[in-house]
């Protein structure tokens, strides 16, 4: 087990974060999108108007509100306004398909849906509840809001569903606030920072950028549309100092920086969601000279588990840092007993940030499997299904998901190892593989870039030995991605990877 004492944050709700900063820094810039900007006082006023407007939609205390908005001023106001009413917010991808929305609507059973204006007509036929665009400009601010207890659910966050149907994670106010404060203490956003948030707000990594920004009294900027060849232009234009990235976004920025070496104001890059390692991390660092990189590890069921020190991966390659203060981290072997430092075990986490579980009756079996009594007997814990190892100083090294681990020629390997070895081969831009199922089937590797498949196979073999040799290597123009920017494993499987 690894961990240190937790900070005393008190029992607070998520909307209190905005109320505090609006009171102490009312004139500071808070949120900006392509249509305008609001100060903290303006954001708080808009949140109160949104809270009053929701009453007309029938979204009250304990009801769910499906929010299919992109990151921006209206999303921020609606989120804080809804939470102040005790409404449970369900953020979903703004471009979610009808198939995806049907599942979310059936599972979450919202009282209403708020979507971008151009999406309203497409979503309305899928449900009997009100579907509308944000429209509270003429609504007087709410003045009489209910008391919301910290144990009340703030959000249902749906898993990305890369290999299965998404599950709704019940996120109470107390756990969200605790996690946000603990992360803020590690990443060190300051009041002068401008956070460029390209990561979708339906993904907890993107969503929490708003909370981290508000805690710091900083400004968050939501660029329009999708990531494109203008991404670096947007970063320069906004004066962004902090850029959260997943590997696909980081590599896009690296490619753009190769063509345009003009400096930016970026001082800090953060990474989670999928690991940015080795050559990829080096390329992203080269795009932002002087900027530090903070690697992190977590999952939506507990938000964040570890956060590395700035650039700690340079001195300790592969580390995702030490546990958050107050986090109890266990690495357990197949027998359920702790493994010694340096040995691989399943990552099990306990602490105030472990969420309440999964939403709905259908998820009950999965909940019993994942949310279990803590190994030390103190409360609940989360079995992550991920594997890693701890060094003697308590740093965690992520080694792959249970589903990504496999045995070949008597050796245990992970897909991450194969992918990292492929990325080390010159000319490989991206790499992804799936574990062979059933065991003994061929191992398929997908790549993008200019490297020849045979060269990549030989390069991986040279780095990992015969057990890691892919049986085939396929070149794609791009890897399929989920809305959260992760590699879509299900889509790869459909392409005949097994």
mmCIF file of C-alpha atoms in Angstrom, residues 152-289:
data_model
loop_
_atom_site.group_PDB
_atom_site.id
_atom_site.type_symbol
_atom_site.label_atom_id
_atom_site.label_comp_id
_atom_site.label_asym_id
_atom_site.label_seq_id
_atom_site.Cartn_x
_atom_site.Cartn_y
_atom_site.Cartn_z
ATOM 1 C CA UNK A 152 -26.116 13.914 -3.183
ATOM 2 C CA UNK A 153 -25.144 12.797 -6.720
ATOM 3 C CA UNK A 154 -23.683 15.631 -8.767
ATOM 4 C CA UNK A 155 -23.233 13.780 -12.042
ATOM 5 C CA UNK A 156 -23.608 10.543 -13.903
ATOM 6 C CA UNK A 157 -20.440 10.127 -15.950
ATOM 7 C CA UNK A 158 -20.702 7.443 -18.593
ATOM 8 C CA UNK A 159 -17.662 5.339 -19.370
ATOM 9 C CA UNK A 160 -16.319 5.690 -22.889
ATOM 10 C CA UNK A 161 -17.491 2.240 -23.880
ATOM 11 C CA UNK A 162 -14.476 1.296 -26.022
ATOM 12 C CA UNK A 163 -15.196 -2.410 -25.568
ATOM 13 C CA UNK A 164 -18.672 -2.563 -23.978
ATOM 14 C CA UNK A 165 -21.866 -0.612 -23.385
ATOM 15 C CA UNK A 166 -21.172 2.574 -21.405
ATOM 16 C CA UNK A 167 -22.004 2.467 -17.691
ATOM 17 C CA UNK A 168 -23.108 5.491 -15.680
ATOM 18 C CA UNK A 169 -20.864 6.258 -12.707
ATOM 19 C CA UNK A 170 -22.643 7.953 -9.794
ATOM 20 C CA UNK A 171 -20.419 10.862 -8.724
ATOM 21 C CA UNK A 172 -21.440 12.519 -5.422
ATOM 22 C CA UNK A 173 -20.537 16.140 -4.722
ATOM 23 C CA UNK A 174 -18.191 15.246 -1.852
ATOM 24 C CA UNK A 175 -16.069 12.909 -3.982
ATOM 25 C CA UNK A 176 -15.892 15.311 -6.934
ATOM 26 C CA UNK A 177 -14.851 18.235 -4.729
ATOM 27 C CA UNK A 178 -12.291 16.134 -2.877
ATOM 28 C CA UNK A 179 -10.778 14.844 -6.113
ATOM 29 C CA UNK A 180 -10.684 18.303 -7.699
ATOM 30 C CA UNK A 181 -8.941 19.820 -4.677
ATOM 31 C CA UNK A 182 -6.428 16.980 -4.424
ATOM 32 C CA UNK A 183 -5.547 17.210 -8.127
ATOM 33 C CA UNK A 184 -5.345 21.006 -7.946
ATOM 34 C CA UNK A 185 -2.786 20.767 -5.162
ATOM 35 C CA UNK A 186 -0.579 18.592 -7.382
ATOM 36 C CA UNK A 187 -0.864 20.246 -10.805
ATOM 37 C CA UNK A 188 -0.568 23.804 -9.516
ATOM 38 C CA UNK A 189 -2.795 25.875 -11.790
ATOM 39 C CA UNK A 190 -2.566 29.546 -10.777
ATOM 40 C CA UNK A 191 -4.788 32.631 -11.165
ATOM 41 C CA UNK A 192 -2.737 33.861 -14.125
ATOM 42 C CA UNK A 193 -3.180 30.624 -16.070
ATOM 43 C CA UNK A 194 -5.254 30.201 -19.222
ATOM 44 C CA UNK A 195 -6.295 26.574 -19.764
ATOM 45 C CA UNK A 196 -6.827 25.420 -23.362
ATOM 46 C CA UNK A 197 -9.481 22.703 -23.048
ATOM 47 C CA UNK A 198 -9.822 20.721 -26.265
ATOM 48 C CA UNK A 199 -10.603 17.499 -24.374
ATOM 49 C CA UNK A 200 -14.389 16.849 -24.498
ATOM 50 C CA UNK A 201 -16.373 17.819 -21.408
ATOM 51 C CA UNK A 202 -18.203 14.474 -21.633
ATOM 52 C CA UNK A 203 -14.861 12.927 -20.603
ATOM 53 C CA UNK A 204 -13.937 13.474 -16.946
ATOM 54 C CA UNK A 205 -10.470 14.743 -17.945
ATOM 55 C CA UNK A 206 -12.076 17.573 -19.920
ATOM 56 C CA UNK A 207 -14.872 18.148 -17.413
ATOM 57 C CA UNK A 208 -12.556 18.582 -14.441
ATOM 58 C CA UNK A 209 -10.558 21.264 -16.265
ATOM 59 C CA UNK A 210 -13.462 23.574 -15.427
ATOM 60 C CA UNK A 211 -13.288 22.664 -11.727
ATOM 61 C CA UNK A 212 -9.487 23.008 -11.596
ATOM 62 C CA UNK A 213 -9.696 26.369 -13.341
ATOM 63 C CA UNK A 214 -12.342 27.678 -10.939
ATOM 64 C CA UNK A 215 -10.374 26.470 -7.912
ATOM 65 C CA UNK A 216 -7.357 28.438 -9.171
ATOM 66 C CA UNK A 217 -9.321 31.535 -10.179
ATOM 67 C CA UNK A 218 -7.874 31.046 -13.662
ATOM 68 C CA UNK A 219 -9.545 31.143 -17.105
ATOM 69 C CA UNK A 220 -10.580 28.171 -19.245
ATOM 70 C CA UNK A 221 -10.797 28.543 -23.022
ATOM 71 C CA UNK A 222 -12.900 26.158 -25.118
ATOM 72 C CA UNK A 223 -11.838 26.247 -28.796
ATOM 73 C CA UNK A 224 -14.547 25.737 -31.418
ATOM 74 C CA UNK A 225 -15.210 22.584 -33.437
ATOM 75 C CA UNK A 226 -12.839 19.651 -33.548
ATOM 76 C CA UNK A 227 -9.071 19.559 -33.278
ATOM 77 C CA UNK A 228 -7.653 20.640 -36.633
ATOM 78 C CA UNK A 229 -4.692 22.208 -38.358
ATOM 79 C CA UNK A 230 -5.605 25.451 -36.558
ATOM 80 C CA UNK A 231 -5.128 24.039 -33.064
ATOM 81 C CA UNK A 232 -1.754 25.658 -32.506
ATOM 82 C CA UNK A 233 -3.119 28.932 -33.885
ATOM 83 C CA UNK A 234 -5.922 28.770 -31.303
ATOM 84 C CA UNK A 235 -3.410 28.132 -28.513
ATOM 85 C CA UNK A 236 -1.322 31.144 -29.522
ATOM 86 C CA UNK A 237 -4.372 33.352 -30.001
ATOM 87 C CA UNK A 238 -5.777 32.596 -26.562
ATOM 88 C CA UNK A 239 -2.442 32.971 -24.792
ATOM 89 C CA UNK A 240 -2.922 29.526 -23.258
ATOM 90 C CA UNK A 241 -0.441 28.567 -20.562
ATOM 91 C CA UNK A 242 -1.821 25.092 -19.728
ATOM 92 C CA UNK A 243 -2.759 22.423 -22.289
ATOM 93 C CA UNK A 244 -4.256 19.075 -21.183
ATOM 94 C CA UNK A 245 -3.586 16.426 -23.840
ATOM 95 C CA UNK A 246 -4.370 12.855 -24.743
ATOM 96 C CA UNK A 247 -1.775 11.268 -27.065
ATOM 97 C CA UNK A 248 -3.693 11.956 -30.281
ATOM 98 C CA UNK A 249 -4.005 15.662 -29.474
ATOM 99 C CA UNK A 250 -0.404 15.887 -28.327
ATOM 100 C CA UNK A 251 0.883 14.303 -31.539
ATOM 101 C CA UNK A 252 -1.281 16.614 -33.654
ATOM 102 C CA UNK A 253 0.242 19.600 -31.872
ATOM 103 C CA UNK A 254 3.725 18.156 -32.417
ATOM 104 C CA UNK A 255 3.063 17.817 -36.158
ATOM 105 C CA UNK A 256 1.784 21.384 -36.339
ATOM 106 C CA UNK A 257 4.774 22.680 -34.399
ATOM 107 C CA UNK A 258 7.112 20.996 -36.893
ATOM 108 C CA UNK A 259 5.714 23.391 -39.508
ATOM 109 C CA UNK A 260 5.486 26.471 -37.300
ATOM 110 C CA UNK A 261 8.094 26.966 -34.596
ATOM 111 C CA UNK A 262 6.831 30.312 -33.318
ATOM 112 C CA UNK A 263 6.786 30.286 -29.511
ATOM 113 C CA UNK A 264 3.683 29.895 -27.361
ATOM 114 C CA UNK A 265 2.944 30.896 -23.770
ATOM 115 C CA UNK A 266 2.439 27.253 -22.740
ATOM 116 C CA UNK A 267 4.204 26.428 -19.467
ATOM 117 C CA UNK A 268 2.485 23.150 -18.576
ATOM 118 C CA UNK A 269 1.171 20.063 -20.372
ATOM 119 C CA UNK A 270 -0.820 17.409 -18.533
ATOM 120 C CA UNK A 271 -1.588 13.913 -19.764
ATOM 121 C CA UNK A 272 -3.994 11.171 -18.814
ATOM 122 C CA UNK A 273 -6.704 9.094 -20.502
ATOM 123 C CA UNK A 274 -4.034 7.191 -22.416
ATOM 124 C CA UNK A 275 -0.329 7.267 -21.694
ATOM 125 C CA UNK A 276 1.963 9.683 -23.510
ATOM 126 C CA UNK A 277 5.296 7.879 -23.305
ATOM 127 C CA UNK A 278 8.726 7.535 -24.873
ATOM 128 C CA UNK A 279 9.159 9.026 -28.344
ATOM 129 C CA UNK A 280 5.647 10.489 -28.315
ATOM 130 C CA UNK A 281 6.319 12.401 -25.104
ATOM 131 C CA UNK A 282 9.609 13.663 -26.547
ATOM 132 C CA UNK A 283 7.875 14.948 -29.684
ATOM 133 C CA UNK A 284 5.244 16.794 -27.673
ATOM 134 C CA UNK A 285 7.878 18.318 -25.403
ATOM 135 C CA UNK A 286 9.796 19.528 -28.453
ATOM 136 C CA UNK A 287 6.670 21.344 -29.644
ATOM 137 C CA UNK A 288 6.563 23.398 -26.436
ATOM 138 C CA UNK A 289 10.151 24.185 -25.391
#
